Coordinates of C-alpha atoms in Angstrom, one line a residue:
M1056 CA 4.3 -11.1 -49.1
A1057 CA 6.0 -13.0 -46.3
T1058 CA 5.4 -11.6 -43.0
M1059 CA 8.4 -9.7 -41.1
P1060 CA 9.5 -11.9 -37.9
S1061 CA 8.8 -9.9 -34.7
D1062 CA 12.4 -10.6 -33.8
L1063 CA 13.9 -8.4 -36.1
L1064 CA 11.1 -5.5 -35.2
V1065 CA 12.1 -2.9 -32.9
T1066 CA 11.9 -4.1 -29.5
K1067 CA 12.1 -0.3 -27.7
K1068 CA 10.6 2.8 -30.9
A1069 CA 11.6 6.3 -29.4
F1070 CA 9.6 10.0 -29.2
A1071 CA 11.7 12.9 -31.2
F1072 CA 9.6 16.3 -30.0
F1073 CA 10.3 19.0 -31.8
Q1074 CA 8.4 22.4 -30.4
N1075 CA 8.5 25.5 -33.3
A1076 CA 7.8 27.9 -31.3
C1077 CA 11.7 27.3 -29.1
L1078 CA 13.5 29.4 -32.1
Q1079 CA 11.3 32.5 -32.0
H1080 CA 13.9 32.8 -28.5
R1081 CA 16.4 34.9 -29.3
F1082 CA 19.2 37.7 -29.1
I1083 CA 17.3 41.7 -30.2
R1084 CA 20.0 44.2 -28.7
S1085 CA 22.0 43.5 -31.2
K1086 CA 22.4 42.2 -35.1
D1087 CA 25.8 40.7 -34.5
T1088 CA 24.9 37.9 -33.1
S1089 CA 28.9 36.5 -33.8
N1090 CA 28.5 36.3 -30.1
I1091 CA 25.6 34.7 -28.6
V1092 CA 26.4 30.9 -28.2
E1093 CA 22.6 30.1 -27.1
R1094 CA 21.1 30.7 -30.2
P1095 CA 17.9 29.1 -32.6
E1096 CA 20.6 27.8 -34.6
R1097 CA 20.8 25.1 -32.3
L1098 CA 17.6 23.3 -32.3
R1099 CA 18.7 22.8 -36.6
A1100 CA 22.2 21.5 -34.9
V1101 CA 20.4 19.1 -32.9
S1102 CA 17.9 17.8 -35.4
I1103 CA 20.1 16.6 -38.4
G1104 CA 21.7 14.4 -35.6
L1105 CA 18.2 13.2 -34.6
A1106 CA 17.7 12.6 -38.5
A1107 CA 21.2 10.7 -39.1
A1108 CA 20.1 8.8 -36.6
I1109 CA 16.9 8.2 -37.8
A1110 CA 18.6 6.8 -41.2
R1111 CA 21.5 4.6 -39.6
L1112 CA 18.6 3.3 -38.0
E1113 CA 16.5 2.4 -40.2
E1114 CA 19.5 0.7 -42.2
V1115 CA 20.4 -1.1 -40.1
V1116 CA 16.2 -2.5 -39.5
S1117 CA 15.9 -2.9 -42.6
S1118 CA 19.3 -4.7 -43.2
G1119 CA 18.3 -7.6 -41.0
A1120 CA 15.0 -7.6 -42.6
P1121 CA 13.9 -10.6 -44.3
N1122 CA 12.8 -10.0 -47.9
Q1123 CA 9.5 -9.1 -48.3
T1124 CA 9.3 -9.8 -51.6
T1125 CA 8.2 -13.2 -53.6
S1126 CA 10.0 -14.4 -56.5
S1127 CA 11.1 -12.9 -59.5
S1128 CA 9.0 -15.5 -60.9
T1129 CA 5.5 -14.9 -59.6
A1130 CA 5.5 -11.5 -58.2
K1131 CA 3.6 -9.3 -59.8
Q1132 CA 4.9 -6.3 -61.9
P1133 CA 3.5 -3.1 -61.0
D1134 CA 1.9 -1.3 -64.7
P1135 CA 4.8 2.2 -65.1
N1136 CA 1.5 3.5 -66.5
D1137 CA -0.9 3.1 -63.6
L1138 CA -0.2 5.9 -61.6
A1139 CA -2.1 5.5 -58.7
E1140 CA -0.4 2.0 -58.8
V1141 CA 3.1 3.6 -58.3
M1142 CA 2.2 6.4 -55.9
G1143 CA 0.4 3.5 -53.7
R1144 CA 3.6 1.4 -53.0
M1145 CA 5.3 5.2 -52.4
K1146 CA 3.2 5.8 -49.5
L1147 CA 4.3 4.5 -46.1
E1148 CA 1.1 4.5 -43.7
H1149 CA 0.8 2.6 -40.1
D1150 CA 0.7 -0.9 -42.3
S1151 CA 4.1 -0.5 -44.6
P1152 CA 7.1 -1.8 -43.7
L1153 CA 9.2 0.3 -44.0
F1154 CA 6.4 2.3 -41.0
V1155 CA 7.1 -1.0 -39.1
R1156 CA 10.8 -0.3 -39.3
S1157 CA 11.0 3.0 -38.9
P1158 CA 12.5 3.0 -35.2
V1159 CA 12.2 6.6 -33.8
S1160 CA 8.6 8.8 -34.6
V1161 CA 9.2 11.9 -34.5
V1162 CA 6.5 14.3 -33.1
Q1163 CA 6.0 18.5 -34.7
S1164 CA 3.9 19.6 -30.9
Q1165 CA 2.1 22.5 -30.7
A1166 CA 1.9 21.7 -27.8
T1167 CA 1.7 24.8 -25.0
V1168 CA 0.9 26.1 -21.8
D1169 CA -0.1 29.1 -19.6
I1170 CA 2.3 29.5 -16.9
L1171 CA 0.5 31.3 -15.1
N1172 CA -2.5 28.4 -15.6
N1173 CA -0.7 25.4 -15.1
P1174 CA -0.1 23.2 -12.0
A1175 CA 2.5 22.2 -12.6
V1176 CA 4.7 24.6 -13.4
K1177 CA 3.1 27.0 -10.4
F1178 CA 3.9 24.1 -8.0
V1179 CA 7.9 24.2 -9.1
H1180 CA 7.6 28.0 -9.5
G1181 CA 5.2 29.1 -7.8
D1182 CA 4.5 30.8 -4.4
I1183 CA 3.0 30.8 -1.9
E1184 CA 1.9 34.7 -2.0
G1185 CA 1.7 34.4 -5.2
D1186 CA 2.9 33.5 -8.7
V1187 CA 5.8 36.8 -8.5
Y1188 CA 8.6 35.3 -9.8
L1189 CA 6.0 33.6 -12.4
E1190 CA 3.8 37.1 -13.5
N1191 CA 7.3 39.8 -13.6
L1192 CA 8.9 37.0 -16.5
K1193 CA 6.3 37.7 -18.5
A1194 CA 7.1 41.6 -17.6
W1195 CA 10.2 41.1 -18.4
V1196 CA 9.4 39.6 -22.1
K1197 CA 7.0 41.8 -22.5
G1198 CA 9.0 45.2 -22.0
S1199 CA 11.7 43.8 -23.7
S1200 CA 11.2 45.6 -27.5
D1201 CA 10.5 49.0 -25.4
K1202 CA 13.8 48.4 -23.2
V1203 CA 16.4 47.6 -26.0
L1204 CA 15.1 50.7 -28.3
N1205 CA 15.5 52.6 -25.0
N1206 CA 19.2 51.4 -24.8
E1207 CA 18.4 49.2 -21.8
C1208 CA 19.1 45.9 -20.9
E1209 CA 15.9 43.5 -21.1
I1210 CA 16.7 42.4 -17.7
P1211 CA 16.7 43.8 -14.1
E1212 CA 19.8 44.9 -12.3
H1213 CA 19.4 43.1 -9.1
L1214 CA 19.5 39.2 -12.2
S1215 CA 23.7 38.7 -13.1
Q1216 CA 24.3 40.0 -16.3
G1217 CA 27.2 38.1 -16.5
D1218 CA 28.1 35.4 -19.0
L1219 CA 28.8 31.7 -18.3
Y1220 CA 32.2 32.2 -20.5
R1221 CA 34.1 34.9 -20.3
R1222 CA 35.3 34.9 -24.3
L1223 CA 32.4 34.2 -25.4
F1224 CA 30.2 37.1 -24.6
A1225 CA 28.5 40.2 -26.2
I1226 CA 28.4 43.8 -24.2
C1227 CA 25.0 45.6 -22.5
V1228 CA 25.0 48.5 -24.3
T1229 CA 24.3 50.5 -20.7
R1230 CA 26.8 48.2 -18.7
P1231 CA 29.6 47.6 -21.0
K1232 CA 31.1 46.3 -18.4
R1233 CA 28.4 43.8 -17.4
L1234 CA 28.7 40.9 -20.1
I1235 CA 25.0 38.9 -21.6
L1236 CA 23.5 36.1 -19.7
F1237 CA 20.1 36.0 -20.0
L1238 CA 18.7 37.5 -23.0
V1239 CA 14.0 37.5 -23.8
C1240 CA 12.9 38.6 -26.3
P1241 CA 8.6 39.5 -27.2
E1242 CA 8.8 36.2 -28.4
S1243 CA 10.3 34.7 -25.4
I1244 CA 7.4 33.9 -23.5
D1245 CA 6.2 31.5 -26.9
A1246 CA 9.4 29.9 -26.2
I1247 CA 9.2 29.2 -22.4
Q1248 CA 5.9 28.2 -23.0
G1249 CA 6.8 26.5 -25.4
A1250 CA 9.4 24.3 -24.5
V1251 CA 6.8 23.3 -21.0
G1252 CA 4.2 22.3 -23.5
T1253 CA 6.0 19.9 -25.2
V1254 CA 8.1 17.9 -22.3
C1255 CA 4.8 17.1 -20.2
Q1256 CA 3.3 16.0 -24.0
A1257 CA 6.5 13.8 -23.6
V1258 CA 5.8 12.7 -20.4
D1259 CA 1.9 12.1 -21.3
M1260 CA 2.7 10.6 -24.3
V1261 CA 5.4 7.8 -22.5
V1262 CA 3.0 6.6 -19.9
A1263 CA 0.0 6.6 -21.8
S1264 CA 1.7 4.2 -23.8
S1265 CA 4.0 2.5 -20.5
R1266 CA -0.1 1.7 -19.4
G1267 CA -1.8 0.3 -23.0
A1268 CA -2.7 3.2 -24.5
S1269 CA -1.5 5.0 -27.5
G1270 CA -0.4 8.8 -28.0
A1271 CA -1.8 11.5 -29.2
S1272 CA -0.1 10.0 -32.4
G1273 CA -0.8 7.1 -32.6
A1274 CA 2.1 5.6 -31.8
S1275 CA 2.2 1.6 -29.9
S1276 CA 3.1 1.3 -26.7
T1277 CA 6.6 -0.1 -27.3
S1278 CA 7.6 4.2 -27.6
R1279 CA 8.4 4.7 -24.1
R1280 CA 11.5 7.1 -24.5
A1281 CA 11.2 9.8 -25.6
F1282 CA 14.1 12.7 -26.7
V1283 CA 12.3 16.7 -26.7
A1284 CA 14.7 19.1 -28.4
I1285 CA 14.0 22.3 -26.8
R1286 CA 15.2 25.5 -26.4
P1287 CA 16.1 27.9 -23.7
P1288 CA 17.5 25.6 -21.6
G1289 CA 16.7 25.0 -18.1
H1290 CA 18.2 23.2 -15.0
H1291 CA 20.3 26.2 -14.0
C1292 CA 16.9 28.2 -13.1
G1293 CA 15.6 27.0 -9.3
E1294 CA 11.9 28.5 -8.3
D1295 CA 12.4 31.8 -8.7
T1296 CA 16.0 32.4 -9.7
P1297 CA 16.4 32.1 -13.0
S1298 CA 19.9 31.8 -14.8
G1299 CA 22.3 30.6 -17.5
F1300 CA 19.8 31.0 -20.4
C1301 CA 17.4 29.7 -17.7
F1302 CA 13.9 30.1 -17.1
I1303 CA 11.5 27.8 -16.9
N1304 CA 13.2 24.5 -15.2
N1305 CA 12.3 22.1 -17.7
V1306 CA 12.7 19.0 -16.2
A1307 CA 11.7 20.3 -12.9
V1308 CA 8.3 21.3 -14.4
G1309 CA 7.8 17.3 -17.2
A1310 CA 8.6 15.0 -14.0
A1311 CA 6.2 17.2 -11.1
H1312 CA 3.6 17.4 -14.5
A1313 CA 4.3 13.5 -14.7
H1314 CA 3.1 13.4 -10.6
L1315 CA 0.2 15.7 -10.4
Q1316 CA -1.1 13.9 -13.6
H1317 CA -0.3 10.4 -13.4
G1318 CA 0.4 9.7 -9.8
I1319 CA 3.8 9.2 -10.6
N1320 CA 6.1 9.6 -6.8
R1321 CA 9.3 8.6 -7.4
I1322 CA 11.5 10.3 -10.3
V1323 CA 14.7 10.1 -11.2
I1324 CA 17.2 12.2 -12.7
V1325 CA 19.8 12.4 -14.4
D1326 CA 22.0 15.0 -14.7
I1327 CA 24.8 15.8 -17.9
D1328 CA 24.9 18.8 -18.6
L1329 CA 28.4 20.3 -18.3
H1330 CA 27.4 22.5 -15.9
H1331 CA 25.7 21.6 -12.1
G1332 CA 22.7 21.5 -12.5
N1333 CA 22.1 24.1 -9.4
G1334 CA 18.8 25.0 -10.1
T1335 CA 17.7 21.0 -10.9
Q1336 CA 18.9 20.4 -7.3
S1337 CA 16.7 22.6 -5.5
I1338 CA 14.5 22.8 -6.4
V1339 CA 14.5 18.8 -6.2
W1340 CA 16.2 19.4 -2.4
Q1341 CA 12.6 21.4 -1.8
I1342 CA 10.3 19.4 -3.1
N1343 CA 12.0 16.5 -0.8
E1344 CA 12.0 18.4 2.2
E1345 CA 8.3 19.2 2.0
T1346 CA 7.2 15.3 1.8
Y1347 CA 9.4 14.4 4.1
R1348 CA 8.0 17.4 6.5
K1349 CA 5.1 15.5 6.1
V1350 CA 6.3 12.3 7.0
L1351 CA 7.5 13.6 10.3
E1352 CA 3.9 14.5 10.4
Q1353 CA 3.0 11.7 10.2
K1354 CA 4.7 9.7 12.1
G1355 CA 3.7 12.0 15.6
G1356 CA 0.2 11.6 15.3
G1357 CA -1.2 13.4 11.8
P1358 CA -3.2 13.1 9.3
P1359 CA -3.3 11.2 7.2
S1360 CA -1.9 12.7 2.9
S1361 CA -1.9 11.4 -0.2
P1362 CA 1.9 10.9 -0.4
G1363 CA 4.5 13.1 -1.7
P1364 CA 6.9 12.7 -4.6
Q1365 CA 10.7 11.8 -4.0
I1366 CA 12.6 12.0 -6.3
Y1367 CA 16.9 11.4 -6.7
Y1368 CA 19.2 14.1 -8.8
G1369 CA 22.7 12.6 -10.1
S1370 CA 24.8 15.0 -12.0
T1371 CA 28.3 14.5 -13.8
H1372 CA 30.2 17.9 -13.9
D1373 CA 32.8 19.4 -14.2
I1374 CA 33.2 21.8 -10.7
L1375 CA 35.4 24.6 -12.2
S1376 CA 33.0 25.6 -14.8
Y1377 CA 29.5 28.0 -14.8
P1378 CA 29.0 27.7 -11.2
C1379 CA 31.7 27.1 -9.3
E1380 CA 34.1 29.0 -12.1
D1381 CA 34.2 32.2 -9.6
G1382 CA 35.2 30.3 -6.8
K1383 CA 32.6 30.4 -4.5
L1384 CA 32.0 28.5 -1.4
N1385 CA 28.0 28.0 -1.9
L1386 CA 28.4 27.4 -5.0
I1387 CA 31.2 24.6 -6.0
Q1388 CA 29.3 22.8 -1.4
A1389 CA 26.0 22.3 -4.0
A1390 CA 27.8 20.7 -7.0
S1391 CA 29.7 18.2 -4.1
V1392 CA 26.6 17.1 -2.4
S1393 CA 26.7 12.7 -2.1
I1394 CA 23.8 12.8 0.4
H1395 CA 21.2 9.2 0.7
K1396 CA 18.2 8.9 2.5
S1397 CA 19.6 11.4 6.0
H1398 CA 16.4 13.8 6.0
G1399 CA 14.2 12.4 2.6
Q1400 CA 17.5 13.3 0.2
Y1401 CA 18.7 11.5 -2.1
I1402 CA 21.3 13.2 -4.4
E1403 CA 24.8 12.6 -5.7
N1404 CA 27.5 14.6 -7.8
V1405 CA 30.3 13.2 -9.5
H1406 CA 32.8 15.2 -10.6
L1407 CA 34.4 15.1 -14.3
Q1408 CA 37.7 14.5 -14.7
E1409 CA 39.9 14.5 -17.8
Y1410 CA 41.3 11.0 -19.9
T1411 CA 44.4 9.9 -21.9
S1412 CA 42.5 7.4 -23.8
E1413 CA 39.5 5.5 -24.6
E1414 CA 40.2 2.8 -22.2
H1415 CA 41.0 5.5 -19.0
F1416 CA 37.6 7.5 -20.6
W1417 CA 35.5 3.6 -21.2
D1418 CA 37.4 0.9 -17.9
A1419 CA 38.5 4.2 -15.0
L1420 CA 36.8 7.5 -14.8
Y1421 CA 33.2 5.6 -16.7
K1422 CA 32.9 2.3 -15.1
H1423 CA 33.6 3.3 -11.9
E1424 CA 32.4 7.6 -11.5
Y1425 CA 30.3 8.8 -13.5
S1426 CA 28.2 5.3 -14.2
K1427 CA 27.8 5.6 -10.0
V1428 CA 25.0 8.4 -10.5
L1429 CA 22.7 5.2 -12.2
R1430 CA 24.3 2.4 -9.1
R1431 CA 22.8 5.5 -6.8
A1432 CA 19.5 5.9 -8.3
E1433 CA 19.1 2.6 -8.3
E1434 CA 19.6 2.4 -4.2
F1435 CA 17.0 4.9 -4.4
L1436 CA 13.9 3.0 -5.7
D1437 CA 15.2 -0.6 -4.3
G1438 CA 15.5 1.8 -0.8
T1439 CA 11.9 3.0 -1.9
G1440 CA 9.7 0.1 -3.2
G1441 CA 11.6 -1.3 -5.8
P1442 CA 10.2 -1.5 -9.1
G1443 CA 6.9 0.3 -9.6
D1444 CA 4.1 2.1 -11.9
D1445 CA 5.2 4.5 -9.9
V1446 CA 8.8 5.6 -10.9
M1447 CA 10.1 7.5 -14.4
V1448 CA 13.5 8.9 -15.2
F1449 CA 14.3 11.7 -16.5
I1450 CA 17.6 12.8 -18.5
S1451 CA 18.1 16.3 -18.5
C1452 CA 20.6 15.7 -21.4
G1453 CA 22.8 19.1 -21.9
M1454 CA 25.9 18.1 -24.6
D1455 CA 28.1 20.6 -24.6
A1456 CA 30.8 18.4 -22.7
C1457 CA 31.3 16.5 -25.8
E1458 CA 35.0 15.8 -27.4
H1459 CA 33.9 18.9 -29.8
E1460 CA 32.2 21.3 -27.8
Y1461 CA 34.1 24.1 -28.0
E1462 CA 37.0 25.5 -26.7
S1463 CA 36.3 29.1 -25.1
M1464 CA 33.0 26.7 -23.6
S1465 CA 35.0 23.3 -21.9
R1466 CA 37.9 25.7 -21.2
H1467 CA 39.4 22.9 -18.8
N1468 CA 39.3 19.8 -20.7
R1469 CA 37.0 17.5 -18.4
K1470 CA 34.9 16.4 -21.3
V1471 CA 33.6 12.8 -22.4
P1472 CA 33.7 10.7 -26.4
S1473 CA 30.4 11.7 -27.9
S1474 CA 30.2 7.9 -27.2
F1475 CA 29.4 8.5 -24.3
Y1476 CA 25.3 10.3 -24.9
Y1477 CA 25.0 6.5 -26.6
R1478 CA 26.4 4.7 -23.8
F1479 CA 25.0 7.1 -20.6
A1480 CA 21.4 6.3 -22.8
Q1481 CA 21.9 2.5 -22.5
D1482 CA 21.6 1.9 -19.2
A1483 CA 19.7 4.9 -18.1
C1484 CA 17.6 3.5 -20.4
A1485 CA 18.5 -0.7 -19.1
L1486 CA 17.2 1.0 -15.5
S1487 CA 14.2 2.3 -16.7
E1488 CA 13.3 -1.3 -17.7
K1489 CA 13.9 -2.6 -14.3
Y1490 CA 11.9 -0.3 -12.9
A1491 CA 9.9 1.9 -13.9
R1492 CA 8.0 0.1 -16.9
G1493 CA 10.9 1.6 -19.5
R1494 CA 9.5 5.3 -18.8
V1495 CA 12.6 7.4 -19.9
V1496 CA 12.5 10.8 -21.6
S1497 CA 15.7 12.8 -21.6
V1498 CA 15.1 16.8 -22.0
L1499 CA 17.6 18.7 -24.2
E1500 CA 19.9 21.1 -22.0
G1501 CA 23.5 22.9 -22.6
G1502 CA 25.6 21.9 -26.2
Y1503 CA 27.0 24.9 -28.2
S1504 CA 28.5 24.1 -30.9
D1505 CA 27.8 22.2 -33.8
R1506 CA 28.9 19.3 -33.4
A1507 CA 28.7 18.6 -30.0
L1508 CA 25.1 18.8 -31.1
I1509 CA 25.0 16.5 -34.2
S1510 CA 27.2 13.7 -32.7
G1511 CA 26.0 14.1 -29.4
A1512 CA 22.7 13.6 -30.2
M1513 CA 22.5 11.7 -32.9
A1514 CA 24.3 8.9 -30.5
H1515 CA 22.7 9.8 -28.2
M1516 CA 18.6 9.5 -30.2
C1517 CA 20.8 6.1 -31.1
G1518 CA 21.3 5.0 -27.4
L1519 CA 17.5 5.6 -26.7
V1520 CA 16.2 2.9 -28.8
D1521 CA 16.1 -0.8 -28.2
L1522 CA 17.0 -3.1 -31.4
P1523 CA 17.6 -6.6 -30.8
S1524 CA 20.6 -8.2 -30.8
S1525 CA 20.9 -9.7 -34.4
L1526 CA 21.0 -6.3 -34.8
K1527 CA 24.4 -3.6 -33.7
I1528 CA 24.7 0.0 -33.9
E1529 CA 28.1 0.8 -34.5
E1530 CA 29.3 3.6 -32.6
D1531 CA 31.3 4.7 -35.9
W1532 CA 28.7 5.8 -36.9
W1533 CA 29.9 9.6 -35.9
S1534 CA 32.5 9.5 -35.7
V1535 CA 34.9 12.6 -37.1
E1536 CA 35.3 11.5 -40.9
N1537 CA 31.4 10.9 -41.3
L1538 CA 30.6 14.3 -39.4
I1539 CA 32.5 16.5 -42.0
K1540 CA 30.1 13.7 -44.1
L1541 CA 27.1 15.0 -43.2
E1542 CA 27.9 18.4 -42.0
K1543 CA 28.9 19.2 -45.9
L1544 CA 26.5 17.5 -47.2
T1545 CA 24.1 20.0 -44.8
K1546 CA 26.1 23.2 -45.2
R1547 CA 23.0 26.1 -46.4
R1548 CA 24.0 27.5 -49.5
R1549 CA 22.2 30.5 -51.1
G1550 CA 18.8 30.1 -51.0
G1551 CA 19.0 28.2 -47.7
R1552 CA 18.9 24.5 -48.7
P1553 CA 20.5 22.3 -48.2
S1554 CA 24.4 21.4 -50.4
L1555 CA 22.1 17.8 -51.4
G1556 CA 24.3 17.3 -54.7
A1557 CA 22.6 14.5 -58.0
S1558 CA 20.7 12.3 -56.4
G1559 CA 22.5 8.6 -55.5
S1560 CA 25.6 10.5 -55.2
A1561 CA 26.0 10.8 -52.3
E1562 CA 25.9 7.9 -49.7
P1563 CA 22.6 5.9 -48.6
W1564 CA 22.1 7.0 -45.3
L1565 CA 23.2 10.5 -46.5
E1566 CA 20.6 11.0 -48.9
R1567 CA 17.9 9.0 -46.2
T1568 CA 18.9 11.7 -43.8
I1569 CA 18.2 14.3 -46.0
A1570 CA 15.1 13.0 -46.6
I1571 CA 14.2 13.8 -43.5
L1572 CA 15.8 16.7 -42.6
E1573 CA 13.9 18.8 -45.5
P1574 CA 10.3 18.4 -43.6
L1575 CA 11.9 19.9 -40.5
E1576 CA 13.8 22.7 -41.8
T1577 CA 10.9 23.6 -44.2
L1578 CA 8.6 24.1 -41.1
S1579 CA 11.2 25.4 -38.6
V1580 CA 11.8 28.6 -41.6
S1581 CA 8.5 29.2 -41.3
S1582 CA 8.0 29.0 -38.3
S1583 CA 10.9 31.6 -37.7
R1584 CA 9.4 33.6 -40.1
R1585 CA 7.7 36.0 -37.2
P1586 CA 8.0 39.9 -36.6
I1587 CA 11.0 40.9 -33.9
A1588 CA 11.9 43.4 -32.0
S1589 CA 14.6 46.2 -34.1
T1590 CA 17.0 46.4 -32.6
P1591 CA 18.3 49.5 -30.8
P1592 CA 19.1 53.2 -32.9
T1593 CA 23.0 53.3 -33.6
S1594 CA 24.9 55.9 -34.0
M1595 CA 26.1 54.9 -37.6
T1596 CA 24.0 56.3 -40.9
L1597 CA 24.5 54.2 -44.4
R1598 CA 24.4 56.5 -47.7
D1599 CA 20.9 56.1 -49.3
R1600 CA 20.8 53.2 -52.4
T1601 CA 16.8 52.6 -51.7
K1602 CA 17.3 53.9 -56.0
V1603 CA 18.8 50.5 -56.6
K1604 CA 16.3 47.0 -56.9
T1605 CA 17.7 43.8 -55.8
T1606 CA 16.7 40.4 -55.4
S1607 CA 17.0 37.3 -53.3
A1608 CA 18.7 34.8 -53.2
A1609 CA 17.1 32.4 -55.0
G1610 CA 15.9 35.8 -57.6
S1611 CA 11.9 36.3 -56.9
P1612 CA 11.8 40.0 -55.5
S1613 CA 12.5 40.6 -52.5
R1614 CA 9.7 41.4 -49.9
P1615 CA 8.9 44.6 -49.2
S1616 CA 9.1 45.1 -45.5
T1617 CA 8.2 48.4 -43.4
T1618 CA 10.9 48.7 -41.2
P1619 CA 14.0 47.4 -43.4
A1620 CA 16.5 49.5 -41.5
K1621 CA 15.8 48.1 -38.0
S1622 CA 14.5 44.1 -38.6
T1623 CA 16.7 41.0 -39.1
V1624 CA 17.0 38.2 -40.3
P1625 CA 16.1 35.6 -38.2
A1626 CA 17.9 33.6 -36.8
S1627 CA 17.0 29.9 -37.6
A1628 CA 17.0 31.0 -41.6
S1629 CA 20.7 30.9 -41.1
A1630 CA 23.0 28.2 -40.9
P1631 CA 23.9 27.9 -36.6
N1632 CA 27.0 29.1 -36.0
A1633 CA 30.8 26.2 -36.1
S1634 CA 32.9 25.5 -34.3
G1635 CA 36.1 25.1 -35.7
T1636 CA 36.5 22.1 -37.3
S1637 CA 32.6 22.5 -38.1
G1638 CA 31.7 22.4 -41.8
F1639 CA 28.2 24.4 -41.2
E1640 CA 28.8 28.7 -42.2
A1641 CA 29.9 31.1 -40.1
G1642 CA 26.8 32.8 -37.8
S1643 CA 24.6 34.6 -40.5
T1644 CA 23.2 38.1 -39.6
E1645 CA 21.3 40.5 -41.6
G1646 CA 25.1 42.1 -42.9
D1647 CA 25.4 38.2 -44.6
A1648 CA 23.0 38.8 -46.1
T1649 CA 22.1 41.8 -47.6
R1650 CA 25.8 40.6 -49.3
T1651 CA 24.4 37.9 -51.0
N1652 CA 21.7 39.4 -52.0
K1653 CA 23.6 42.7 -53.4
L1654 CA 23.7 42.7 -57.3
P1655 CA 27.0 43.1 -59.2
R1656 CA 29.5 46.0 -58.7
V1657 CA 29.4 47.5 -61.9
I1658 CA 32.6 49.4 -62.8
L1659 CA 31.8 51.7 -66.0
R1660 CA 35.6 53.2 -68.0
L1661 CA 34.9 56.5 -69.8
G1662 CA 37.6 56.7 -72.8
P1663 CA 39.4 60.3 -73.6
K1664 CA 37.5 63.1 -74.4
P1665 CA 37.1 62.9 -78.0
P1666 CA 38.9 65.9 -80.7
D1667 CA 36.3 68.7 -81.6
T1668 CA 34.8 68.7 -85.5
T1669 CA 34.1 72.0 -84.7

């Protein structure tokens, strides 16, 4: 068998991290989740996009490789009766060409942290007088079920109850004029701690790879880039101020972990969410302020100390959207800051604008405006020592600025084409190659419609993988036409499985997408089938139907439940809500599951009474 030339191998592979604990964070105030946008099903849409990206990339890499077999006259043909040989040829071992050609290493993370005892979490969210906020957060989560059962809101009064988007909201039962911004349930702490743990694991593996070591998964040292698919998001959360669906600032904690555990002292954070990462900017400001204070003290004759972290924060966002949509002076000022070196601060904010065409977007807006956040990052790194082993790049990757996002989410038309997530990833990786030994960790923030998440994740993953110049990524992979095919094929059917037809009925990349997605789906569905808190009692009652036996959609008897009237169907077991153009089923709740489980209704019609023959 001929060996594959090194120039045809993937130059820089990437990690894709998944964390099933993140599916446990959900809305429990009501069984109706049709208006909840920050939902577990977001992760399924991301998984579909990542699976499609991997399938496409594998296809390209395989097509660029030389013929791996010898001529038919000399090749040994397998004996179809030799089961061991046939099965052996199906293996994807680490030395198999198919494995080598895989451009992405998928990591099903089990990592978690204790937020009360993790140094990085305490570095960002701790307090000199004690971990007040972190302790409160755990208390809110622990008491959420009792609060809901008592028709109370699980979030304290002093925190904002308003939703981000006025047209997508759910009403709080005890304060009907306030809109939901936060949601927690007893399992939320597992999701929050799992999300943070996965980001820290990604940092560990990327740094280890860049320093010549193999990560826990055995990935080679070429894997220096990672995308972390987690929720809840984090960039709106400040030191002790949760907001905008965010409770812990995942990227800030990841940066702190890189500093404390790996000596990363210069950090670049670029935020491409539709909304300004006010929490991240606030945390960055405080950290830089403390580092600058120590520098001034040492210059004034103070005792030497270890260098503190210096962080650059750059953001592209819509100044008309949350958290600035109410026109509050302090929030608009913060979202418009541009300061470099003065007072030890390095911050650049760029406002998104409407674009009229693809040419206008790329030749005017992206080239001269949006890429400024990366040019300023270069200036920061050049001014603080240039390239080095103490540099790392993070991306707060929100996908809600995508052209396919809900209209009610992106109301001011400050959008970007899906290819933005591909090209920005490429440019961020180029920055990291020059300054940070190729280290990039991208973390999911916002993004709420299925099509926005699928296209954004697909494009972004392709941008994180560095292919040889002889191999080309086509940006029409995430065209609307291909997205429709992908949505149709991955649409949930009764029984919870994708709608894949007979083998060979779909294009090869679509079949490969399903093959990659299936094990991820199996793990995520099984992980989500944990008992969740009961919803509050309702004044409405249903007729007793206990004598009617039902079967599940798959045809097997339904599992007995100790509290059938109060439990809800796991959110990840149903299809995500979709945008108007998405192929997914509309948000399914317990009511939908009940309808699919009912037996067909049969009506017996009686004829006239027979005549009396007596």
